[in-house]
Short mmCIF file of C-alpha atoms in Angstrom, two decimals:
data_model
loop_
_atom_site.label_atom_id
_atom_site.label_comp_id
_atom_site.label_asym_id
_atom_site.label_seq_id
_atom_site.Cartn_x
_atom_site.Cartn_y
_atom_site.Cartn_z
CA MET A 105 -36.91 8.56 -16.72
CA LYS A 106 -35.47 12.02 -17.44
CA ILE A 107 -33.65 12.00 -14.11
CA PHE A 108 -32.24 8.55 -14.89
CA ASN A 109 -31.07 9.70 -18.33
CA PHE A 110 -29.47 12.79 -16.81
CA PHE A 111 -27.44 10.74 -14.33
CA TYR A 112 -26.50 8.16 -16.95
CA TYR A 113 -25.36 10.58 -19.65
CA SER A 114 -23.77 13.22 -17.42
CA VAL A 115 -22.67 11.81 -14.07
CA GLY A 116 -22.36 8.17 -15.18
CA GLN A 117 -20.47 8.90 -18.39
CA ALA A 118 -18.20 11.42 -16.66
CA TYR A 119 -17.33 8.77 -14.07
CA LEU A 120 -16.63 6.11 -16.71
CA ASN A 121 -14.46 8.54 -18.69
CA THR A 122 -12.03 8.74 -15.78
CA PHE A 123 -11.14 5.08 -16.45
CA ARG A 124 -10.46 5.43 -20.18
CA GLY A 125 -6.97 5.04 -21.61
CA LEU A 126 -5.66 2.45 -19.16
CA SER A 127 -3.99 -0.64 -20.63
CA LYS A 128 -5.56 -4.10 -20.45
CA GLU A 129 -2.56 -5.28 -18.40
CA VAL A 130 -3.35 -2.68 -15.74
CA TRP A 131 -6.97 -3.87 -15.72
CA TRP A 132 -5.84 -7.49 -15.28
CA LEU A 133 -3.46 -6.50 -12.51
CA ALA A 134 -6.31 -4.65 -10.81
CA PHE A 135 -8.62 -7.67 -11.12
CA ILE A 136 -5.99 -10.01 -9.68
CA THR A 137 -5.49 -7.57 -6.82
CA LEU A 138 -9.26 -7.51 -6.28
CA VAL A 139 -9.42 -11.32 -6.06
CA ASN A 140 -6.50 -11.36 -3.64
CA ARG A 141 -7.71 -8.47 -1.49
CA ALA A 142 -11.31 -9.65 -1.26
CA GLY A 143 -10.06 -12.70 0.59
CA THR A 144 -7.72 -10.96 3.02
CA MET A 145 -10.57 -10.23 5.39
CA VAL A 146 -8.71 -11.52 8.44
CA ILE A 147 -6.31 -8.54 8.52
CA PRO A 148 -8.78 -5.87 9.82
CA PHE A 149 -9.90 -8.36 12.48
CA LEU A 150 -6.41 -9.53 13.45
CA SER A 151 -6.24 -7.57 16.70
CA LEU A 152 -9.72 -8.80 17.66
CA TYR A 153 -8.81 -12.40 16.75
CA LEU A 154 -5.70 -12.26 18.93
CA THR A 155 -7.51 -10.80 21.94
CA THR A 156 -10.85 -12.65 21.79
CA ASP A 157 -10.04 -16.01 20.17
CA LEU A 158 -6.50 -16.59 21.44
CA ASN A 159 -6.90 -14.50 24.62
CA PHE A 160 -3.66 -12.57 24.20
CA SER A 161 -3.09 -9.40 26.23
CA LEU A 162 -2.76 -5.97 24.59
CA ASP A 163 0.98 -6.15 25.26
CA ASP A 164 1.16 -9.49 23.41
CA VAL A 165 -0.87 -8.10 20.51
CA ALA A 166 1.42 -5.07 20.29
CA TRP A 167 4.50 -7.30 19.88
CA ILE A 168 2.75 -9.62 17.42
CA MET A 169 1.84 -6.62 15.28
CA THR A 170 5.49 -5.53 15.52
CA ALA A 171 6.46 -8.93 14.09
CA PHE A 172 3.86 -8.17 11.36
CA GLY A 173 5.77 -4.98 10.56
CA PHE A 174 9.22 -6.59 10.60
CA GLY A 175 7.99 -9.31 8.25
CA SER A 176 6.60 -6.65 5.93
CA LEU A 177 9.92 -4.79 5.99
CA VAL A 178 11.99 -7.89 5.20
CA GLY A 179 9.53 -8.97 2.49
CA SER A 180 9.57 -5.56 0.81
CA TRP A 181 13.38 -5.49 0.77
CA ILE A 182 13.63 -9.03 -0.61
CA GLY A 183 10.88 -8.30 -3.14
CA GLY A 184 12.72 -5.24 -4.42
CA LYS A 185 16.01 -7.12 -4.74
CA LEU A 186 14.40 -10.08 -6.50
CA THR A 187 12.46 -7.76 -8.83
CA ASP A 188 15.70 -6.20 -10.09
CA VAL A 189 17.26 -9.68 -10.50
CA ILE A 190 14.53 -12.05 -11.80
CA GLY A 191 11.76 -9.60 -12.78
CA TYR A 192 8.43 -8.51 -11.32
CA TYR A 193 6.35 -11.30 -12.87
CA LYS A 194 8.09 -14.21 -11.12
CA VAL A 195 8.16 -12.38 -7.79
CA MET A 196 4.41 -11.67 -7.88
CA VAL A 197 3.48 -15.28 -8.70
CA LEU A 198 5.80 -16.68 -6.02
CA SER A 199 4.49 -14.28 -3.39
CA LEU A 200 0.80 -14.94 -4.04
CA VAL A 201 0.98 -18.74 -4.12
CA LEU A 202 3.27 -19.13 -1.09
CA SER A 203 1.37 -16.59 1.04
CA GLY A 204 -1.82 -18.55 0.31
CA VAL A 205 -0.27 -21.68 1.77
CA LEU A 206 0.99 -19.74 4.80
CA PHE A 207 -2.45 -18.21 5.45
CA LEU A 208 -3.89 -21.71 5.71
CA GLY A 209 -1.26 -22.66 8.27
CA MET A 210 -1.68 -19.55 10.45
CA GLN A 211 -4.93 -20.80 12.02
CA TYR A 212 -3.09 -23.69 13.67
CA LEU A 213 -0.63 -21.47 15.56
CA GLU A 214 -1.74 -20.71 19.11
CA THR A 215 1.29 -19.88 21.30
CA PHE A 216 2.70 -16.35 21.44
CA ASN A 217 6.11 -17.30 20.00
CA MET A 218 4.63 -19.36 17.17
CA VAL A 219 2.12 -16.65 16.23
CA CYS A 220 4.93 -14.05 16.16
CA LEU A 221 7.05 -16.28 13.93
CA GLY A 222 4.09 -17.19 11.72
CA ILE A 223 3.04 -13.57 11.23
CA PHE A 224 6.64 -12.59 10.45
CA VAL A 225 7.09 -15.28 7.79
CA LEU A 226 3.63 -14.71 6.30
CA MET A 227 4.18 -10.97 5.89
CA ALA A 228 7.71 -11.46 4.57
CA VAL A 229 6.34 -13.63 1.77
CA ALA A 230 3.14 -11.62 1.17
CA ASP A 231 4.88 -8.24 0.95
CA MET A 232 7.41 -9.41 -1.61
CA PHE A 233 4.46 -8.70 -3.91
CA ARG A 234 4.34 -4.94 -3.32
CA PRO A 235 7.55 -3.61 -4.94
CA ALA A 236 7.13 -6.10 -7.79
CA MET A 237 3.56 -4.94 -8.37
CA PHE A 238 4.61 -1.27 -8.40
CA VAL A 239 7.31 -1.95 -11.00
CA ALA A 240 4.82 -3.98 -13.07
CA LEU A 241 2.32 -1.13 -12.86
CA ASN A 242 4.99 1.28 -14.02
CA ALA A 243 5.78 -0.95 -17.01
CA TYR A 244 2.14 -1.46 -17.99
CA SER A 245 1.21 2.26 -17.82
CA LYS A 246 1.80 5.17 -20.14
CA PRO A 247 3.59 8.04 -18.33
CA GLU A 248 0.50 10.26 -18.41
CA ASN A 249 -1.65 7.50 -16.89
CA LYS A 250 0.58 6.53 -13.94
CA THR A 251 -1.46 8.12 -11.14
CA ARG A 252 -4.77 6.88 -12.53
CA SER A 253 -3.31 3.38 -12.95
CA ILE A 254 -2.25 3.47 -9.32
CA THR A 255 -5.73 4.66 -8.41
CA LEU A 256 -7.33 1.78 -10.31
CA ILE A 257 -5.23 -0.69 -8.30
CA ARG A 258 -6.27 1.06 -5.11
CA LEU A 259 -9.90 0.87 -6.20
CA ALA A 260 -9.49 -2.87 -6.63
CA ILE A 261 -7.89 -3.12 -3.20
CA ASN A 262 -10.63 -1.09 -1.57
CA LEU A 263 -13.47 -2.77 -3.41
CA GLY A 264 -12.14 -6.01 -1.98
CA PHE A 265 -11.66 -4.29 1.35
CA SER A 266 -15.23 -3.01 1.17
CA ALA A 267 -16.74 -6.46 0.71
CA GLY A 268 -14.18 -8.40 2.73
CA PRO A 269 -14.69 -6.96 6.23
CA ALA A 270 -18.48 -6.99 5.95
CA VAL A 271 -18.47 -10.64 4.90
CA GLY A 272 -15.69 -11.35 7.39
CA GLY A 273 -17.70 -9.93 10.26
CA LEU A 274 -20.66 -12.08 9.24
CA ILE A 275 -18.47 -15.19 9.01
CA ILE A 276 -17.03 -14.54 12.48
CA THR A 277 -20.52 -14.07 13.89
CA THR A 278 -21.99 -17.19 12.29
CA MET A 279 -18.92 -19.45 12.05
CA SER A 280 -15.45 -18.70 13.41
CA TYR A 281 -12.21 -16.81 12.84
CA GLY A 282 -10.69 -20.00 11.45
CA ALA A 283 -12.91 -19.84 8.38
CA LEU A 284 -11.32 -16.52 7.44
CA PHE A 285 -7.88 -18.09 7.19
CA TRP A 286 -9.18 -20.70 4.72
CA ILE A 287 -10.72 -18.00 2.54
CA ASP A 288 -7.58 -15.85 2.71
CA GLY A 289 -5.36 -18.76 1.75
CA PHE A 290 -7.35 -19.93 -1.24
CA SER A 291 -7.96 -16.41 -2.54
CA CYS A 292 -4.19 -15.73 -2.60
CA MET A 293 -3.53 -18.95 -4.49
CA ILE A 294 -6.34 -18.26 -6.96
CA ALA A 295 -4.91 -14.77 -7.58
CA GLY A 296 -1.47 -16.29 -8.16
CA PHE A 297 -2.70 -18.82 -10.71
CA LEU A 298 -4.77 -16.14 -12.46
CA LEU A 299 -1.70 -13.91 -12.75
CA LEU A 300 0.24 -16.88 -14.12
CA LYS A 301 -2.42 -17.32 -16.79
CA VAL A 302 -3.12 -13.76 -18.00
CA LEU A 303 0.03 -11.70 -17.32
CA HIS A 304 2.70 -14.06 -18.59
CA PRO A 305 5.50 -11.97 -20.19
CA LYS A 306 4.79 -13.59 -23.56
CA LYS A 307 1.19 -12.33 -23.45
CA SER A 308 1.50 -8.92 -21.79
CA LYS A 309 2.71 -5.66 -23.34
CA THR A 310 4.96 -3.13 -21.60
CA LEU A 311 4.30 0.54 -22.35
CA ASP A 312 7.06 2.23 -20.34
CA THR A 313 10.54 0.78 -20.73
CA GLU A 314 12.43 3.94 -19.76
CA VAL A 315 15.69 3.06 -17.99
CA SER A 316 18.30 5.51 -16.69
CA SER A 317 21.64 5.24 -18.53
CA SER A 318 23.47 5.97 -15.27
CA PRO A 319 21.14 4.74 -12.52
CA LEU A 320 21.47 6.34 -9.09
CA SER A 321 21.10 4.48 -5.83
CA ALA A 322 17.89 5.33 -4.02
CA TYR A 323 19.94 5.48 -0.81
CA THR A 324 21.81 8.54 -2.13
CA ASP A 325 18.65 10.42 -3.19
CA LYS A 326 18.32 12.88 -0.28
CA SER A 327 14.93 14.22 -1.37
CA PHE A 328 13.59 10.68 -1.60
CA ILE A 329 14.88 9.85 1.90
CA ILE A 330 13.06 12.89 3.32
CA PHE A 331 9.93 11.78 1.48
CA LEU A 332 10.27 8.28 2.96
CA ALA A 333 10.59 9.70 6.48
CA ALA A 334 7.33 11.62 5.93
CA MET A 335 5.68 8.43 4.67
CA VAL A 336 6.78 6.53 7.79
CA ILE A 337 5.09 9.15 9.97
CA PHE A 338 1.99 9.16 7.78
CA GLY A 339 1.93 5.37 7.92
CA ILE A 340 2.16 5.24 11.71
CA VAL A 341 -0.83 7.56 12.01
CA PHE A 342 -2.90 6.01 9.22
CA LEU A 343 -2.27 2.36 10.14
CA GLN A 344 -4.16 2.78 13.38
CA LEU A 345 -7.11 2.07 11.05
CA ILE A 346 -6.32 -1.66 10.93
CA SER A 347 -5.42 -2.24 14.58
CA THR A 348 -6.25 0.24 17.35
CA ILE A 349 -9.25 1.88 15.67
CA PRO A 350 -11.21 -1.41 15.23
CA TYR A 351 -10.32 -2.19 18.87
CA PHE A 352 -11.66 1.28 19.85
CA TYR A 353 -14.86 0.62 17.90
CA LYS A 354 -15.45 -2.51 19.99
CA GLU A 355 -14.22 -1.41 23.42
CA GLY A 356 -14.71 2.36 23.27
CA VAL A 357 -17.87 2.64 21.16
CA GLY A 358 -19.42 -0.78 21.82
CA LEU A 359 -19.89 -1.97 18.23
CA THR A 360 -20.16 -5.66 17.29
CA GLU A 361 -17.77 -7.34 14.85
CA PHE A 362 -20.43 -7.18 12.14
CA GLU A 363 -21.00 -3.44 12.75
CA ILE A 364 -17.24 -2.88 12.71
CA GLY A 365 -17.08 -4.73 9.40
CA LEU A 366 -19.77 -2.47 7.93
CA LEU A 367 -17.96 0.66 9.13
CA MET A 368 -14.68 -0.56 7.65
CA ALA A 369 -16.55 -1.46 4.47
CA MET A 370 -17.70 2.17 4.20
CA ASN A 371 -14.04 3.14 3.85
CA GLY A 372 -13.64 0.89 0.82
CA LEU A 373 -16.97 1.89 -0.70
CA LEU A 374 -16.20 5.63 -0.49
CA ILE A 375 -12.87 5.04 -2.16
CA PHE A 376 -14.47 2.96 -4.90
CA ILE A 377 -17.00 5.72 -5.67
CA PHE A 378 -14.96 8.89 -5.26
CA GLU A 379 -11.23 8.23 -5.65
CA MET A 380 -10.86 7.98 -9.43
CA PRO A 381 -12.96 11.12 -10.19
CA LEU A 382 -11.15 12.94 -7.38
CA ILE A 383 -7.71 12.00 -8.73
CA LYS A 384 -8.75 12.88 -12.28
CA TRP A 385 -9.97 16.28 -11.06
CA PHE A 386 -6.74 16.97 -9.14
CA GLU A 387 -4.64 15.95 -12.16
CA ASN A 388 -6.35 18.64 -14.23
CA LYS A 389 -5.39 21.30 -11.70
CA SER A 390 -2.01 22.88 -11.04
CA TYR A 391 -1.53 21.31 -7.62
CA THR A 392 1.78 19.61 -6.91
CA LYS A 393 1.98 16.01 -5.70
CA ILE A 394 3.60 17.14 -2.45
CA GLY A 395 1.00 19.84 -1.87
CA LEU A 396 -1.78 17.28 -2.29
CA MET A 397 -0.06 14.92 0.15
CA VAL A 398 0.02 17.75 2.69
CA PHE A 399 -3.72 18.33 2.27
CA GLY A 400 -4.50 14.62 2.63
CA LEU A 401 -2.44 14.30 5.81
CA ILE A 402 -4.24 17.32 7.29
CA LEU A 403 -7.58 15.55 6.77
CA ILE A 404 -6.27 12.42 8.50
CA CYS A 405 -5.04 14.42 11.50
CA ILE A 406 -8.45 16.10 11.82
CA SER A 407 -10.18 12.70 11.64
CA PHE A 408 -8.62 11.71 14.97
CA LEU A 409 -9.99 14.84 16.63
CA PHE A 410 -13.56 13.59 16.06
CA LEU A 411 -12.71 10.40 17.94
CA ILE A 412 -11.64 12.57 20.87
CA ILE A 413 -14.83 14.63 21.07
CA ASP A 414 -17.20 11.80 22.01
CA PRO A 415 -17.60 8.07 21.19
CA TRP A 416 -20.89 8.89 19.43
CA LEU A 417 -21.51 6.91 16.26
CA GLY A 418 -22.05 10.09 14.24
CA PHE A 419 -18.58 11.42 15.11
CA VAL A 420 -17.11 7.99 14.42
CA ILE A 421 -18.63 8.04 10.91
CA ILE A 422 -17.40 11.61 10.25
CA SER A 423 -13.94 10.56 11.40
CA MET A 424 -13.96 7.61 9.01
CA ILE A 425 -15.06 9.85 6.11
CA LEU A 426 -12.26 12.37 6.74
CA LEU A 427 -9.67 9.63 7.15
CA THR A 428 -10.87 7.99 3.93
CA PHE A 429 -10.63 11.17 1.85
CA GLY A 430 -7.18 11.85 3.29
CA GLU A 431 -6.16 8.32 2.32
CA MET A 432 -7.57 8.82 -1.20
CA ILE A 433 -5.27 11.78 -1.71
CA VAL A 434 -2.04 10.74 0.04
CA PHE A 435 -1.62 7.21 -1.28
CA PRO A 436 -2.03 7.73 -5.07
CA PHE A 437 0.11 10.88 -5.21
CA SER A 438 2.81 9.55 -2.88
CA ASN A 439 2.95 6.41 -5.00
CA SER A 440 3.13 8.44 -8.19
CA PHE A 441 5.87 10.62 -6.69
CA ALA A 442 7.87 7.47 -5.82
CA LEU A 443 7.46 6.06 -9.35
CA ASP A 444 8.70 9.34 -10.83
CA ARG A 445 11.80 9.27 -8.63
CA ALA A 446 12.36 5.57 -9.45
CA LYS A 447 13.24 6.48 -13.04
CA ARG A 448 16.50 7.92 -11.67
CA GLY A 449 17.82 4.49 -10.66
CA LEU A 450 16.98 0.86 -10.00
CA LYS A 451 13.18 0.75 -9.96
CA GLY A 452 12.97 -2.29 -7.71
CA GLU A 453 15.22 -0.61 -5.15
CA TYR A 454 13.22 2.63 -5.16
CA MET A 455 9.86 0.92 -4.87
CA ALA A 456 11.19 -1.47 -2.24
CA LEU A 457 12.19 1.51 -0.09
CA TYR A 458 8.75 3.05 -0.64
CA SER A 459 7.17 -0.21 0.56
CA ILE A 460 9.68 -0.47 3.42
CA ALA A 461 8.61 2.97 4.67
CA PHE A 462 5.17 1.51 5.37
CA SER A 463 6.71 -1.67 6.76
CA ILE A 464 8.62 0.45 9.28
CA ALA A 465 5.35 2.19 10.05
CA HIS A 466 3.78 -1.23 10.69
CA ILE A 467 6.57 -2.07 13.14
CA PHE A 468 5.88 0.98 15.28
CA ALA A 469 2.24 1.89 14.55
CA HIS A 470 0.46 -1.01 16.20
CA ASN A 471 2.94 -1.49 19.04
CA VAL A 472 2.98 2.19 19.99
CA GLY A 473 -0.78 2.52 19.48
CA PHE A 474 -1.71 -0.37 21.78
CA HIS A 475 0.83 0.59 24.44
CA LEU A 476 -0.45 4.18 24.42
CA ILE A 477 -4.03 2.97 24.78
CA ASP A 478 -3.02 0.64 27.60
CA ALA A 479 -1.15 3.40 29.44
CA LEU A 480 -3.10 6.57 28.58
CA GLY A 481 -6.47 5.53 27.18
CA PHE A 482 -8.11 6.18 23.84
CA HIS A 483 -8.49 9.98 23.99
CA LYS A 484 -4.86 10.81 24.74
CA THR A 485 -3.72 8.29 22.15
CA TRP A 486 -5.75 10.01 19.42
CA ILE A 487 -4.37 13.41 20.48
CA ILE A 488 -0.81 12.07 20.25
CA MET A 489 -1.51 10.63 16.80
CA SER A 490 -2.85 13.98 15.57
CA VAL A 491 0.20 15.84 16.86
CA PHE A 492 2.55 13.23 15.40
CA GLY A 493 0.89 13.70 12.03
CA LEU A 494 1.92 17.36 12.15
CA LEU A 495 5.57 16.24 12.09
CA GLY A 496 4.87 14.52 8.78
CA LEU A 497 3.34 17.74 7.47
CA GLY A 498 6.49 19.62 8.44
CA LEU A 499 8.70 17.15 6.57
CA LEU A 500 6.58 17.37 3.43
CA MET A 501 6.68 21.18 3.52
CA TYR A 502 10.47 21.05 3.91
CA LEU A 503 10.69 18.57 1.02
CA LYS A 504 8.64 20.84 -1.23
CA LYS A 505 10.87 23.81 -0.41
CA GLN A 506 14.03 21.79 -1.05
CA ILE A 507 12.82 20.40 -4.39
CA ILE A 508 11.73 23.86 -5.59
CA SER A 509 15.12 25.31 -4.63
CA THR A 510 16.96 22.62 -6.60
CA LYS A 511 14.49 22.83 -9.53
CA GLN A 512 13.43 19.20 -9.37
CA ILE A 513 10.04 17.78 -10.44
CA ILE A 514 7.40 17.87 -7.67
#
């Protein structure tokens, strides 16, 4: 009983305190994201679905995943433009409901050309949500709570991601891949109707309405462009997690879909447990956002080295842990950095470009990853990814030096 009381009053209360001060709108946005993300369990299994259920070659899968990236890019750009014109609320509702319908239709596409087109359209509609959600998050958060608000959204995403793949793997094993598309579709529509109900502009309260009197174009912000280039590189390396790494788990390590789901679920569970306290701890230190991004990217580069050593399950788990902690650090602080820069101009445009950076990464990450595996094998591919990550580190270091020299906020 004493041990229980100790954990409850010290560890438990300390953990809960990291969530205090966030607005109810942020909590609703996080819950809607959780509902949406819990259903998107087909995404981590997409490469497996294409190769095992539709019998596509690795070359076909690479180009389909490229269509995935192009759709994400177009959707992010459109979402940013629409957010600045009609507002974040309408864009989010439209994206969620329409993407739900498109998820239902994806299961009926079987030819290479139709799957490419379907994936492109689906991602274009689904990723309209991202820049709109970032601008909404900015409006619903006090300035001092921005990074923690971002972290709460990520916790919702990863809690859904934690449960989704595990359940998804079980559904595939006992039913079929088709069942996942039904769940994805209805979860998106449910999330859309929930957002319509609880975050209507007449019911929600904005806490940050700061607007620049002479807004600058994000395209002329040189520091932001350098930051985006670093994020593209980071994205290419990190996004192997949802395509080539699950394929490696199956073909290189010999895990089943259910075991892969559990391993992917560990990623989400670790983030759910550790990310908010970790971010809160970092915020109380004197570290810069860019310095923390550098540290996170280093962890991700090291994670690939453990995949090179040996396809032993222990090394695979260590790799996942390192990659997860790197992800915990890079994403919240890069997002917070982007939101800070967005105050200089049109917020939708800034956050659209931030989303587009990862869309560009999607275009190249999966295509390059699968072609490298096909040509060079798993080990050399992981080495290349680690080295490529070092380029991102160099850009971030250059960015930090440039911002310090011009006395900007880092």
